[in-house]
Coordinates of C-alpha atoms in Angstrom, one line a residue:
M910 CA 0.1 -0.3 0.0
I911 CA 1.0 3.5 -1.1
N912 CA 1.4 5.4 2.3
K913 CA 2.8 9.0 1.0
P914 CA 4.4 10.6 -1.9
S915 CA 8.0 9.3 -1.1
D916 CA 6.6 5.5 -1.0
I917 CA 6.5 5.8 -5.0
P918 CA 9.6 4.8 -6.1
H919 CA 11.6 7.0 -8.7
A920 CA 13.1 6.0 -12.0
S921 CA 16.6 4.7 -10.5
S922 CA 17.9 4.0 -14.3
E923 CA 21.5 5.7 -14.7
A924 CA 20.0 7.9 -17.6
A925 CA 17.1 9.0 -15.0
G926 CA 19.4 9.8 -12.2
R927 CA 21.9 12.0 -15.0
F928 CA 19.0 14.2 -16.0
R929 CA 17.0 14.6 -12.7
Y930 CA 16.8 18.1 -11.2
E931 CA 17.4 18.8 -7.7
C932 CA 16.5 22.1 -6.3
T933 CA 18.4 24.2 -4.0
P934 CA 16.7 24.9 -0.7
E935 CA 16.6 28.5 -1.6
Q936 CA 14.2 27.3 -4.3
H937 CA 12.7 25.3 -2.2
K938 CA 11.9 28.4 0.2
I939 CA 11.1 30.6 -3.3
K940 CA 8.2 27.6 -4.1
K941 CA 7.1 27.2 -0.9
S942 CA 6.2 31.5 -0.9
A943 CA 4.4 30.9 -3.9
V944 CA 2.2 28.2 -2.8
E945 CA 1.6 30.1 0.3
F946 CA 0.7 33.3 -1.5
A947 CA -1.8 31.0 -3.8
K948 CA -3.7 29.2 -1.3
K949 CA -4.1 32.8 0.6
E950 CA -5.2 34.6 -2.2
L951 CA -6.0 32.8 -5.2
T952 CA -8.8 30.6 -4.0
D953 CA -12.4 31.1 -4.8
D954 CA -15.0 28.8 -7.0
V955 CA -12.9 28.0 -9.6
V956 CA -15.1 25.1 -11.0
Q957 CA -17.6 27.8 -11.7
R958 CA -15.6 30.2 -13.7
D959 CA -14.2 27.5 -15.5
Q960 CA -17.8 26.0 -16.6
E961 CA -18.2 30.0 -18.1
G962 CA -15.0 30.7 -18.8
V963 CA -14.5 33.6 -16.7
F964 CA -11.4 35.4 -15.9
N965 CA -10.6 36.5 -12.7
R966 CA -9.2 40.0 -13.0
E967 CA -9.0 40.5 -8.5
F968 CA -6.4 37.6 -9.0
W969 CA -4.5 39.4 -11.4
R970 CA -4.2 42.7 -9.2
K971 CA -2.9 40.4 -6.7
C972 CA -0.3 39.3 -8.3
A973 CA 0.6 42.8 -9.5
E974 CA 0.9 43.9 -6.2
Y975 CA 2.7 41.1 -5.1
G976 CA 4.8 41.8 -7.3
I977 CA 4.7 38.8 -9.6
F978 CA 5.1 40.7 -12.7
S979 CA 8.6 42.7 -11.7
M980 CA 10.3 38.8 -10.8
G981 CA 13.2 38.5 -12.8
L982 CA 13.4 41.6 -14.7
P983 CA 16.3 44.2 -14.4
G984 CA 16.4 46.3 -11.3
G985 CA 13.7 49.5 -11.4
Y986 CA 10.5 47.3 -11.8
G987 CA 10.4 45.8 -8.1
D988 CA 12.8 43.4 -8.8
I989 CA 13.6 40.3 -6.4
E990 CA 17.4 40.3 -5.7
G991 CA 18.5 37.1 -7.1
L992 CA 15.3 35.7 -8.7
D993 CA 16.8 34.4 -11.6
F994 CA 15.0 32.4 -14.4
E995 CA 15.4 28.8 -12.6
N996 CA 14.1 30.5 -9.5
L997 CA 11.2 32.1 -11.8
V998 CA 10.2 28.8 -12.8
Q999 CA 10.2 27.6 -9.3
F1000 CA 7.9 30.3 -8.1
I1001 CA 5.4 29.4 -11.2
E1002 CA 5.3 25.8 -10.5
G1003 CA 4.5 27.1 -6.7
L1004 CA 2.1 29.2 -8.4
G1005 CA 0.4 26.1 -10.1
Y1006 CA 0.6 23.7 -6.9
G1007 CA -1.3 26.7 -4.4
C1008 CA -3.8 27.8 -7.6
R1009 CA -6.7 25.5 -8.6
D1010 CA -7.1 27.9 -11.6
N1011 CA -4.6 26.2 -14.2
G1012 CA -6.0 28.7 -16.7
F1013 CA -4.9 31.6 -14.8
V1014 CA -1.4 30.4 -14.1
F1015 CA -0.9 29.9 -17.4
A1016 CA -1.9 33.5 -18.5
V1017 CA 0.6 34.9 -15.6
S1018 CA 3.6 32.9 -17.3
A1019 CA 2.6 33.8 -20.5
Q1020 CA 2.8 37.6 -19.9
I1021 CA 6.0 37.2 -17.8
L1022 CA 7.9 35.2 -20.1
T1023 CA 6.9 36.3 -23.4
I1024 CA 5.8 39.8 -22.9
E1025 CA 8.0 41.2 -20.3
H1026 CA 11.4 39.6 -20.4
T1027 CA 11.2 40.0 -24.4
I1028 CA 10.9 43.8 -23.6
A1029 CA 13.5 43.6 -20.9
K1030 CA 15.8 41.9 -23.3
F1031 CA 15.4 43.7 -26.7
G1032 CA 13.7 47.0 -25.6
S1033 CA 15.7 50.1 -25.6
N1034 CA 16.1 51.7 -22.0
K1035 CA 13.3 54.1 -23.2
Q1036 CA 11.1 50.9 -24.3
R1037 CA 11.7 50.1 -20.9
S1038 CA 10.3 53.2 -19.1
M1039 CA 7.6 53.4 -21.5
F1040 CA 5.9 49.6 -21.0
L1041 CA 7.4 47.7 -18.5
P1042 CA 5.7 49.8 -15.4
K1043 CA 2.0 49.5 -16.6
L1044 CA 2.8 45.5 -17.5
C1045 CA 4.4 44.8 -14.0
S1046 CA 2.1 47.4 -12.1
G1047 CA -1.3 45.1 -13.5
E1048 CA -2.4 48.5 -15.1
W1049 CA -1.9 46.8 -18.4
I1050 CA -2.2 43.0 -19.6
G1051 CA 0.2 42.3 -22.7
A1052 CA -0.5 39.2 -25.1
E1053 CA 1.7 37.8 -27.6
A1054 CA 0.7 37.9 -31.2
L1055 CA 2.4 35.7 -33.2
T1056 CA 0.6 32.4 -34.6
E1057 CA -1.7 32.9 -38.0
P1058 CA -4.3 31.0 -39.2
D1059 CA -2.3 29.9 -42.2
S1060 CA 0.7 29.6 -40.7
G1061 CA 0.1 27.0 -38.1
S1062 CA 3.6 25.2 -37.1
D1063 CA 5.4 26.8 -39.8
V1064 CA 5.0 29.7 -37.3
F1065 CA 7.5 32.1 -39.6
N1066 CA 5.5 32.0 -42.4
M1067 CA 3.9 35.1 -41.8
R1068 CA 1.2 37.5 -44.1
T1069 CA 1.1 40.2 -41.5
K1070 CA 2.7 42.9 -42.7
A1071 CA 4.3 46.3 -41.5
E1072 CA 4.7 48.7 -44.2
K1073 CA 6.8 51.8 -43.9
C1074 CA 5.9 54.8 -44.0
E1075 CA 6.0 58.4 -42.4
G1076 CA 6.7 58.5 -38.7
G1077 CA 6.0 54.5 -38.6
Y1078 CA 4.4 51.9 -40.0
R1079 CA 0.9 50.7 -41.4
L1080 CA 0.2 47.2 -39.9
S1081 CA -2.2 44.9 -41.5
G1082 CA -3.3 41.1 -41.0
S1083 CA -4.1 39.0 -38.1
K1084 CA -3.2 36.7 -35.3
C1085 CA -5.3 33.9 -33.7
L1086 CA -5.0 31.6 -30.8
V1087 CA -3.6 34.3 -29.0
T1088 CA -3.2 34.2 -25.2
L1089 CA -4.9 36.4 -23.2
A1090 CA -6.3 38.9 -26.5
P1091 CA -9.7 39.5 -25.5
I1092 CA -9.0 41.5 -23.4
A1093 CA -5.3 42.7 -23.4
D1094 CA -4.0 45.8 -23.4
M1095 CA -0.8 45.7 -25.5
F1096 CA -0.1 43.4 -27.9
L1097 CA 3.8 42.4 -28.8
V1098 CA 3.0 41.5 -32.6
Y1099 CA 5.8 39.9 -35.3
A1100 CA 5.3 41.1 -38.8
T1101 CA 7.0 41.0 -42.1
T1102 CA 8.7 44.3 -43.3
N1103 CA 10.2 42.7 -46.0
S1104 CA 8.7 39.6 -47.5
D1105 CA 11.4 38.8 -50.0
L1106 CA 13.8 38.4 -47.0
G1107 CA 11.0 35.4 -45.5
K1108 CA 11.7 34.9 -41.9
W1109 CA 14.9 37.5 -41.6
G1110 CA 12.2 39.7 -43.1
L1111 CA 10.4 39.9 -39.5
T1112 CA 10.3 42.9 -37.3
T1113 CA 8.9 42.9 -33.9
F1114 CA 6.3 45.8 -32.8
V1115 CA 4.0 47.1 -29.7
V1116 CA 1.3 47.4 -30.2
E1117 CA -1.7 49.1 -28.1
R1118 CA -5.4 48.1 -27.9
S1119 CA -6.5 51.5 -28.2
W1120 CA -5.2 52.3 -31.5
S1121 CA -7.2 53.0 -34.5
G1122 CA -7.4 49.6 -36.3
V1123 CA -7.0 47.1 -33.7
V1124 CA -9.8 44.6 -33.1
A1125 CA -9.6 42.1 -30.6
H1126 CA -12.6 39.5 -31.4
P1127 CA -14.3 37.4 -28.5
A1128 CA -12.6 34.2 -26.8
N1129 CA -12.5 30.8 -28.6
A1130 CA -14.3 28.2 -26.6
K1131 CA -11.9 25.4 -25.2
M1132 CA -11.8 21.8 -23.8
G1133 CA -9.3 23.1 -21.2
L1134 CA -7.9 25.9 -19.5
R1135 CA -11.1 28.3 -19.6
T1136 CA -10.6 30.9 -17.4
V1137 CA -7.8 32.6 -19.7
P1138 CA -9.2 33.9 -22.9
I1139 CA -7.5 33.0 -26.3
G1140 CA -8.7 34.5 -28.9
E1141 CA -7.8 36.4 -32.6
V1142 CA -6.7 40.1 -33.2
S1143 CA -6.9 41.2 -36.5
F1144 CA -5.2 45.2 -37.4
E1145 CA -6.8 47.0 -40.2
G1146 CA -4.0 49.5 -40.9
C1147 CA -3.0 50.1 -37.8
F1148 CA -0.7 53.1 -37.5
I1149 CA 2.8 52.3 -35.2
P1150 CA 5.0 55.2 -34.7
E1151 CA 8.6 54.5 -34.8
T1152 CA 8.9 54.1 -30.8
H1153 CA 7.0 51.0 -30.5
R1154 CA 9.3 48.9 -32.6
I1155 CA 11.6 46.4 -30.8
G1156 CA 15.1 46.0 -32.1
R1157 CA 15.6 46.6 -35.5
E1158 CA 14.2 45.7 -38.6
G1159 CA 14.5 42.2 -39.4
A1160 CA 15.4 41.2 -35.8
G1161 CA 11.7 40.0 -35.2
F1162 CA 12.7 36.2 -36.1
S1163 CA 16.1 36.7 -33.5
I1164 CA 14.0 38.0 -30.6
C1165 CA 11.0 35.2 -31.6
S1166 CA 13.5 32.6 -30.9
V1167 CA 14.8 33.4 -27.6
S1168 CA 11.0 34.2 -26.6
L1169 CA 9.8 30.9 -27.6
E1170 CA 13.2 29.2 -26.0
L1171 CA 12.5 31.2 -22.8
E1172 CA 8.5 30.4 -23.1
R1173 CA 8.9 26.5 -23.9
C1174 CA 11.3 26.2 -20.8
G1175 CA 8.7 28.2 -18.5
I1176 CA 5.0 28.3 -19.9
L1177 CA 4.3 24.6 -18.3
A1178 CA 6.1 25.2 -14.8
G1179 CA 2.4 26.2 -13.3
Q1180 CA 1.0 22.6 -14.7
L1181 CA 3.9 20.5 -13.3
G1182 CA 2.5 22.3 -9.4
S1183 CA -0.8 21.5 -10.0
M1184 CA 0.3 18.0 -10.9
E1185 CA 2.2 17.4 -7.8
R1186 CA -0.9 18.5 -6.1
Q1187 CA -3.4 16.1 -8.1
L1188 CA -0.8 13.6 -7.1
E1189 CA -0.8 14.0 -3.2
E1190 CA -4.9 14.3 -3.0
T1191 CA -5.1 11.1 -5.4
I1192 CA -2.5 9.6 -3.0
S1193 CA -4.5 10.9 0.5
Y1194 CA -7.7 9.5 -1.2
A1195 CA -6.3 6.2 -1.8
K1196 CA -5.4 5.8 1.6
E1197 CA -8.8 7.2 3.2
T1198 CA -11.5 5.7 0.7
H1199 CA -12.2 1.9 2.0
R1200 CA -13.7 -0.9 -0.5
F1201 CA -14.2 -4.2 0.4
G1202 CA -12.6 -3.6 4.1
K1203 CA -9.6 -2.4 2.7
P1204 CA -7.9 1.1 1.1
I1205 CA -8.2 1.3 -2.3
G1206 CA -4.5 2.1 -2.6
S1207 CA -3.9 -1.6 -1.6
F1208 CA -5.5 -2.7 -4.9
Q1209 CA -3.2 -3.4 -7.9
S1210 CA -5.0 -1.6 -10.3
V1211 CA -5.2 2.0 -8.3
S1212 CA -1.2 1.7 -6.9
N1213 CA -0.1 1.4 -10.7
R1214 CA -2.4 4.3 -11.5
I1215 CA -0.5 6.5 -8.8
V1216 CA 2.8 5.4 -9.8
D1217 CA 2.3 6.2 -13.4
M1218 CA 1.3 9.4 -12.6
K1219 CA 4.5 9.9 -10.5
L1220 CA 6.9 8.6 -13.3
R1221 CA 5.1 11.1 -15.8
L1222 CA 5.6 14.2 -13.0
E1223 CA 8.8 13.2 -13.0
T1224 CA 10.1 12.3 -16.5
G1225 CA 7.4 13.9 -18.3
P1226 CA 5.6 11.6 -21.6
D1227 CA 7.1 9.1 -23.3

């Protein structure tokens, strides 16, 4: 019978041991602080909101007040000293453990990793001071506008164009499957400024929702993560001032590649935290629930499934 999480065996092969990641005491402390914050402040009737697909703005405000949207950024934006990327991922994992709203944790991760860190890394000092304070304070919600209806896995085959004009650019096209698009205040948009160069003709822009020609469409219906609105945004001759171009013309591919690498390393950390919580609750349930005079955890068909959950949590899908 399984009594506690530590009773479930770890993968013991040499390869598993070689790639196993061990947290430092400081990272455990950071993760614990996230769990405590989430359990205290990010709790409500998430089942009802999930059924209705409602995003919790009050949660967003509390995260901003706590300083979550400033974590890992350069000094001057409420930076927590020593919170590098690995520590940030540990904090996000803790949020996922403590907050039962998986969609909300996904949304928080998306803004931090795809918007804020991209601007912090590639924006000018003036652009950082223009955009980051509004994002970190919760005044703005940001969305990365990358995917297009006809691009799919060929992500850099973009048709959205930004044509040079006096004082800036004219943006035309549409983006789909944009996390937070229906409620976003700004978009980090990747568009082509020179179609002859292919992916090397892509450029990155900050586009504000309030501008003429920006249309954010209603949220898409989804099977999961229903509390984070995801949808389409279109641009109809929207004027972008020169000040809102991130990096030089043609740098969009390089910027996006770095952003995607960062996102893929951290965006699902919150889901790992959720899996960890679910595993612990499953073990408790298996101990406390009795059938035929025994805890159901003593039945092999149940214990096998719990072991599979543990292995999936530690090693990922096959």
